[in-house]
Coordinates of C-alpha atoms in Angstrom, one line a residue:
M6 CA 76.6 145.0 12.7
N7 CA 73.1 145.4 11.4
P8 CA 72.2 149.0 10.6
I9 CA 68.9 149.0 12.3
L10 CA 70.1 147.1 15.4
K11 CA 72.7 149.7 16.3
H12 CA 71.2 151.7 19.1
N13 CA 73.5 154.6 19.6
R14 CA 71.5 156.9 17.2
T15 CA 68.1 156.8 15.5
K16 CA 68.6 155.6 12.0
I17 CA 67.0 156.9 8.8
I18 CA 65.1 154.6 6.5
A19 CA 64.4 156.0 3.0
T20 CA 61.8 154.5 0.6
I21 CA 63.2 154.1 -2.9
G22 CA 61.0 155.3 -5.8
P23 CA 61.0 157.2 -9.0
A24 CA 62.5 160.3 -7.3
S25 CA 65.4 158.4 -5.6
S26 CA 66.3 155.2 -7.5
S27 CA 69.2 156.6 -9.6
K28 CA 72.8 156.0 -8.5
K29 CA 73.4 159.7 -8.0
V30 CA 70.5 160.2 -5.6
V31 CA 71.2 157.0 -3.8
A32 CA 74.8 158.2 -3.3
D33 CA 73.6 161.5 -1.9
L34 CA 71.1 159.8 0.4
I35 CA 73.8 157.5 1.8
S36 CA 76.3 160.4 2.2
N37 CA 73.7 162.4 4.1
G38 CA 72.9 159.6 6.6
C39 CA 70.5 157.1 5.2
G40 CA 71.5 153.6 6.4
V41 CA 68.5 151.5 5.3
F42 CA 66.6 151.6 2.0
R43 CA 62.9 150.4 1.8
I44 CA 61.5 148.6 -1.3
N45 CA 57.8 149.1 -1.3
F46 CA 56.1 146.1 -2.9
S47 CA 52.8 147.9 -3.1
H48 CA 54.2 149.8 -6.1
G49 CA 56.5 149.0 -9.0
S50 CA 57.5 145.7 -10.6
H51 CA 60.2 143.2 -9.7
E52 CA 62.2 144.5 -12.6
S53 CA 62.2 148.1 -11.3
H54 CA 62.9 146.9 -7.7
L55 CA 65.9 144.8 -9.0
E56 CA 67.3 147.9 -10.7
A57 CA 67.0 149.9 -7.5
I58 CA 68.6 147.1 -5.4
N59 CA 71.5 146.8 -7.8
N60 CA 72.0 150.6 -7.7
I61 CA 71.9 150.7 -3.9
R62 CA 74.5 147.9 -3.6
A63 CA 76.8 149.2 -6.2
V64 CA 76.8 152.7 -4.7
A65 CA 77.3 151.4 -1.2
A66 CA 80.3 149.4 -2.3
E67 CA 81.8 152.4 -4.1
L68 CA 81.3 154.5 -1.0
K69 CA 82.5 151.7 1.3
Q70 CA 79.4 152.1 3.4
S71 CA 77.3 149.3 5.0
V72 CA 73.6 149.7 4.2
A73 CA 70.6 147.4 4.6
I74 CA 67.6 146.8 2.3
L75 CA 64.2 146.3 3.7
G76 CA 61.3 144.9 1.7
D77 CA 57.8 146.0 2.7
L78 CA 55.0 143.6 1.7
Q79 CA 51.7 145.0 0.5
G80 CA 49.5 142.7 2.7
P81 CA 45.7 142.4 2.5
K82 CA 44.9 146.0 2.0
I83 CA 41.1 146.1 1.4
R84 CA 40.0 148.5 -1.3
I85 CA 36.7 149.5 -3.0
G86 CA 36.5 148.8 -6.7
S87 CA 36.8 151.1 -9.6
I88 CA 34.5 154.0 -10.1
V89 CA 33.1 155.4 -13.3
G90 CA 34.9 158.5 -14.4
D91 CA 36.8 160.6 -11.9
G92 CA 34.7 159.7 -9.0
F93 CA 31.9 161.6 -7.2
D94 CA 31.3 163.7 -4.1
L95 CA 29.5 162.3 -1.1
E96 CA 27.4 164.5 1.2
I97 CA 26.6 164.0 4.8
G98 CA 23.4 162.0 5.2
Q99 CA 23.5 160.5 1.8
E100 CA 23.0 156.7 1.5
I101 CA 25.5 154.6 -0.4
V102 CA 25.7 150.8 -0.7
L103 CA 28.9 148.6 -0.7
D104 CA 28.1 145.5 -2.6
S105 CA 30.6 142.7 -3.7
S106 CA 28.2 141.8 -6.6
I107 CA 28.6 145.1 -8.3
P108 CA 31.0 144.8 -11.3
D109 CA 34.4 146.2 -10.4
E110 CA 34.3 149.0 -13.0
A111 CA 30.8 150.1 -12.3
G112 CA 31.1 152.1 -9.1
S113 CA 28.7 155.0 -8.9
P114 CA 26.8 157.1 -6.2
D115 CA 24.3 154.2 -6.1
G116 CA 26.9 151.7 -5.0
V117 CA 30.5 150.6 -5.1
S118 CA 32.1 147.1 -5.1
Y119 CA 34.6 145.7 -2.7
V120 CA 36.6 142.5 -2.3
C121 CA 36.8 141.1 1.2
K122 CA 35.3 137.8 2.2
T123 CA 34.9 138.9 5.9
L124 CA 33.7 142.5 5.5
A125 CA 29.9 141.9 5.6
S126 CA 30.1 139.4 8.5
S127 CA 32.4 141.8 10.5
C128 CA 30.0 144.7 10.1
E129 CA 26.8 145.5 12.0
P130 CA 24.6 148.5 12.2
G131 CA 26.4 151.3 14.0
R132 CA 29.9 150.3 12.9
V133 CA 31.8 152.9 10.9
L134 CA 33.7 152.2 7.6
M135 CA 36.6 154.5 6.9
L136 CA 37.5 155.1 3.2
D137 CA 40.5 156.9 1.8
D138 CA 42.3 157.1 5.2
G139 CA 39.2 158.4 6.9
R140 CA 38.5 161.2 4.5
V141 CA 35.1 159.5 3.9
Q142 CA 33.3 157.8 6.8
L143 CA 30.2 155.6 6.4
E144 CA 28.0 154.4 9.2
V145 CA 26.5 151.0 8.6
T146 CA 22.7 151.0 8.7
A147 CA 21.9 147.5 7.4
I148 CA 23.5 144.3 6.3
Q149 CA 21.7 142.4 3.5
G150 CA 23.9 139.4 2.7
E151 CA 27.1 140.8 1.0
R152 CA 25.3 144.1 0.6
I153 CA 26.3 146.7 3.2
V154 CA 23.9 149.8 3.4
T155 CA 25.6 152.9 4.8
K156 CA 24.9 156.5 5.6
V157 CA 27.6 159.1 5.0
I158 CA 28.7 160.8 8.2
A159 CA 31.9 162.5 6.8
G160 CA 31.7 163.4 3.2
N161 CA 34.4 164.0 0.6
H162 CA 35.3 163.2 -3.0
L163 CA 35.5 159.4 -3.6
S164 CA 37.5 157.9 -6.4
S165 CA 38.6 154.5 -7.6
R166 CA 40.5 151.9 -5.5
K167 CA 40.5 153.8 -2.2
G168 CA 41.5 151.9 0.9
L169 CA 38.8 150.7 3.3
N170 CA 39.1 150.1 7.1
L171 CA 36.6 149.1 9.8
K172 CA 37.0 151.6 12.6
G173 CA 38.0 149.8 15.8
G174 CA 39.4 146.8 13.8
G175 CA 38.1 143.3 13.5
L176 CA 38.6 142.4 9.8
A177 CA 40.4 139.0 9.9
E178 CA 42.0 138.7 6.5
D179 CA 45.0 136.4 5.9
A180 CA 48.1 138.5 6.4
L181 CA 50.0 136.9 3.4
T182 CA 48.4 137.2 0.0
T183 CA 49.4 135.4 -3.2
K184 CA 51.2 138.6 -4.2
D185 CA 53.0 138.7 -0.9
K186 CA 54.3 135.2 -1.3
K187 CA 55.7 136.0 -4.8
D188 CA 57.3 139.1 -3.4
M189 CA 58.8 137.1 -0.5
A190 CA 60.4 134.7 -3.1
F191 CA 61.8 137.7 -4.9
A192 CA 63.1 139.1 -1.6
A193 CA 64.8 135.8 -0.9
E194 CA 66.4 135.7 -4.3
Q195 CA 67.8 139.2 -3.7
E196 CA 68.9 138.4 -0.1
L197 CA 67.1 141.4 1.4
D198 CA 68.0 142.1 5.0
Y199 CA 64.5 142.8 6.4
L200 CA 60.9 142.0 5.4
C201 CA 57.9 143.9 6.8
V202 CA 54.6 142.0 7.2
S203 CA 51.6 144.3 6.7
F204 CA 48.4 144.1 8.6
P205 CA 49.2 141.1 10.9
C206 CA 46.4 140.5 13.3
C207 CA 48.1 138.1 15.7
P208 CA 51.4 136.5 16.5
Q209 CA 50.4 133.4 14.4
D210 CA 50.5 135.6 11.3
M211 CA 54.2 136.3 12.0
E212 CA 54.8 132.6 12.6
D213 CA 53.2 131.8 9.2
A214 CA 55.5 134.4 7.6
R215 CA 58.5 132.9 9.4
A216 CA 57.6 129.4 8.1
M217 CA 57.3 130.8 4.6
L218 CA 60.8 132.4 4.8
D219 CA 62.2 129.1 6.1
Y220 CA 60.6 127.2 3.3
I221 CA 62.1 129.5 0.6
G222 CA 65.5 129.7 2.3
S223 CA 65.5 133.4 3.3
S224 CA 67.4 134.7 6.4
A225 CA 65.6 138.1 6.3
K226 CA 64.6 139.4 9.7
L227 CA 60.9 139.9 10.1
I228 CA 59.3 143.3 11.1
A229 CA 55.7 143.3 12.1
K230 CA 53.8 146.5 11.1
L231 CA 51.4 147.3 13.9
E232 CA 48.5 148.9 12.1
R233 CA 45.4 147.0 13.3
A234 CA 43.4 148.0 16.3
E235 CA 43.4 144.5 17.8
V236 CA 47.2 144.2 17.9
V237 CA 47.5 147.5 20.0
A238 CA 44.4 147.0 22.1
N239 CA 46.5 146.5 25.3
Q240 CA 50.1 145.9 26.5
D241 CA 49.7 142.1 26.3
A242 CA 48.7 142.3 22.6
I243 CA 51.6 144.6 21.8
D244 CA 54.1 142.4 23.7
G245 CA 52.8 139.3 21.9
M246 CA 53.5 140.9 18.5
I247 CA 56.9 142.2 19.6
N248 CA 57.9 138.8 20.8
S249 CA 56.8 137.2 17.5
C250 CA 59.4 138.8 15.3
E251 CA 62.8 140.6 15.1
G252 CA 61.3 144.1 15.2
V253 CA 58.1 146.2 14.9
M254 CA 57.0 149.3 13.0
V255 CA 54.5 151.9 14.3
A256 CA 52.6 152.1 11.0
R257 CA 50.7 155.3 11.8
G258 CA 48.7 155.6 8.6
D259 CA 46.3 152.7 8.8
L260 CA 46.7 152.6 12.5
A261 CA 45.3 156.1 12.9
V262 CA 42.3 155.2 10.7
E263 CA 41.5 152.1 12.9
I264 CA 42.0 153.5 16.4
G265 CA 41.4 157.3 15.8
F266 CA 44.0 160.0 15.2
E267 CA 43.7 161.1 18.8
S268 CA 45.0 157.8 20.1
V269 CA 48.1 157.4 17.9
T270 CA 50.6 159.4 20.0
S271 CA 50.0 157.5 23.2
V272 CA 50.0 154.1 21.4
Q273 CA 53.2 155.0 19.6
K274 CA 54.9 155.8 22.9
L275 CA 53.7 152.5 24.4
I276 CA 54.9 150.5 21.5
V277 CA 58.3 152.2 21.5
E278 CA 58.6 151.7 25.3
R279 CA 57.6 148.0 25.2
A280 CA 60.0 147.3 22.3
R281 CA 62.9 148.8 24.2
R282 CA 62.0 146.7 27.3
L283 CA 61.8 143.6 25.2
N284 CA 65.1 144.4 23.4
K285 CA 63.6 144.6 19.9
P286 CA 64.2 147.4 17.4
V287 CA 61.2 149.7 16.6
I288 CA 60.6 151.9 13.6
V289 CA 58.3 155.0 13.6
A290 CA 56.8 155.5 10.2
T291 CA 54.3 157.6 8.1
Q292 CA 54.1 161.3 7.4
M293 CA 57.4 162.1 9.2
V294 CA 58.0 165.2 7.0
E295 CA 55.2 164.7 4.4
S296 CA 55.0 168.4 3.6
M297 CA 58.5 168.1 2.1
I298 CA 57.0 166.0 -0.8
E299 CA 56.3 169.5 -2.2
N300 CA 58.3 171.9 -0.1
P301 CA 62.0 172.2 0.6
V302 CA 61.6 172.8 4.4
P303 CA 59.5 170.9 7.0
T304 CA 56.8 172.3 9.2
R305 CA 57.5 173.0 12.9
A306 CA 55.1 170.2 13.9
E307 CA 57.0 167.7 11.7
V308 CA 60.3 168.7 13.4
S309 CA 58.7 168.1 16.8
D310 CA 57.3 164.8 15.6
I311 CA 60.8 163.5 14.6
A312 CA 62.3 164.9 17.8
N313 CA 59.6 163.0 19.8
A314 CA 60.6 159.7 18.2
V315 CA 64.3 160.4 18.8
F316 CA 63.7 161.4 22.5
D317 CA 61.7 158.1 23.0
Y318 CA 64.8 156.2 21.6
A319 CA 63.1 154.8 18.5
D320 CA 65.7 152.8 16.5
A321 CA 64.7 154.3 13.2
V322 CA 62.3 156.7 11.5
M323 CA 61.0 155.8 8.0
L324 CA 60.5 158.2 5.1
S325 CA 57.9 157.1 2.5
G326 CA 56.6 159.4 -0.2
E327 CA 59.1 162.1 0.9
T328 CA 61.9 160.2 -0.7
A329 CA 60.0 157.9 -3.1
V330 CA 58.1 160.5 -5.1
G331 CA 58.9 163.9 -3.5
K332 CA 60.6 166.8 -5.1
Y333 CA 63.4 167.0 -2.5
P334 CA 64.5 163.5 -1.5
V335 CA 68.1 164.5 -0.6
E336 CA 67.0 167.6 1.3
V337 CA 64.5 165.4 3.3
V338 CA 67.3 163.1 4.5
K339 CA 69.5 166.1 5.3
T340 CA 66.7 167.7 7.3
V341 CA 65.9 164.5 9.3

């Protein structure tokens, strides 16, 4: 039976990375309860992913354990361009321009570049742009072609290639990029069990992903990552996404940036409840025990967060940096 689809206990999904890709660590993770391994296509190469996949399958066979492998596509993550040096600090009230015509390597306090064909047309004065997961917030004051003039309303240090979101959602980029399609072909070759689609904005995006999988001959089950404001705007929107795939993920990182941190808990509970009613597996992800990247024990709040997901009958919780790059990957899985 499929590891995620078993519903008797909440499963643990561990992201593979430099801290956890060796056979020894993989064996320890499996022995301590990890049933699904995540390959994050936002990082690493196909060569490094193949080595990790081979290690997972070899160790699982040695231990006579059934584990699944989940591929997570990068999707159309919108980022600012590169910034000269180590970046710069932004102060509240300061003006800064986002301009697609600025050379990628020339970002400065005067302006930074971006690559998103719909960003300027989606903005209007008063909308807020969230950079670096909301650490920097910019209020749009004017649109001049592809030049977006903004005022800093939450300042912080800004460095190269940070993510960019439009608060409240509305950026309609294609869900599958050229890189995603190459990664899907790799996933098909390696016969991965699940494939997560990042930033889908409607059920049609999942249908397009399904058509791509059918074309390349993959039987992977599709998971929709719910991280755009428009796909969680109401129950009908959530139900539409759940019905378009084999499962959903509450991707709390970008979702929190788009809908506001204060709304995430109630939306998470609604997604989990609707997925259960529609008989689809649901994964809760992002910052489950993030403090354990550096520390051997979790915070009390993290323990409560995991317990909340379990009490709501989430099918799985997913660990990201905690197992991919953290100092204590095995202790993390033991704790969860």
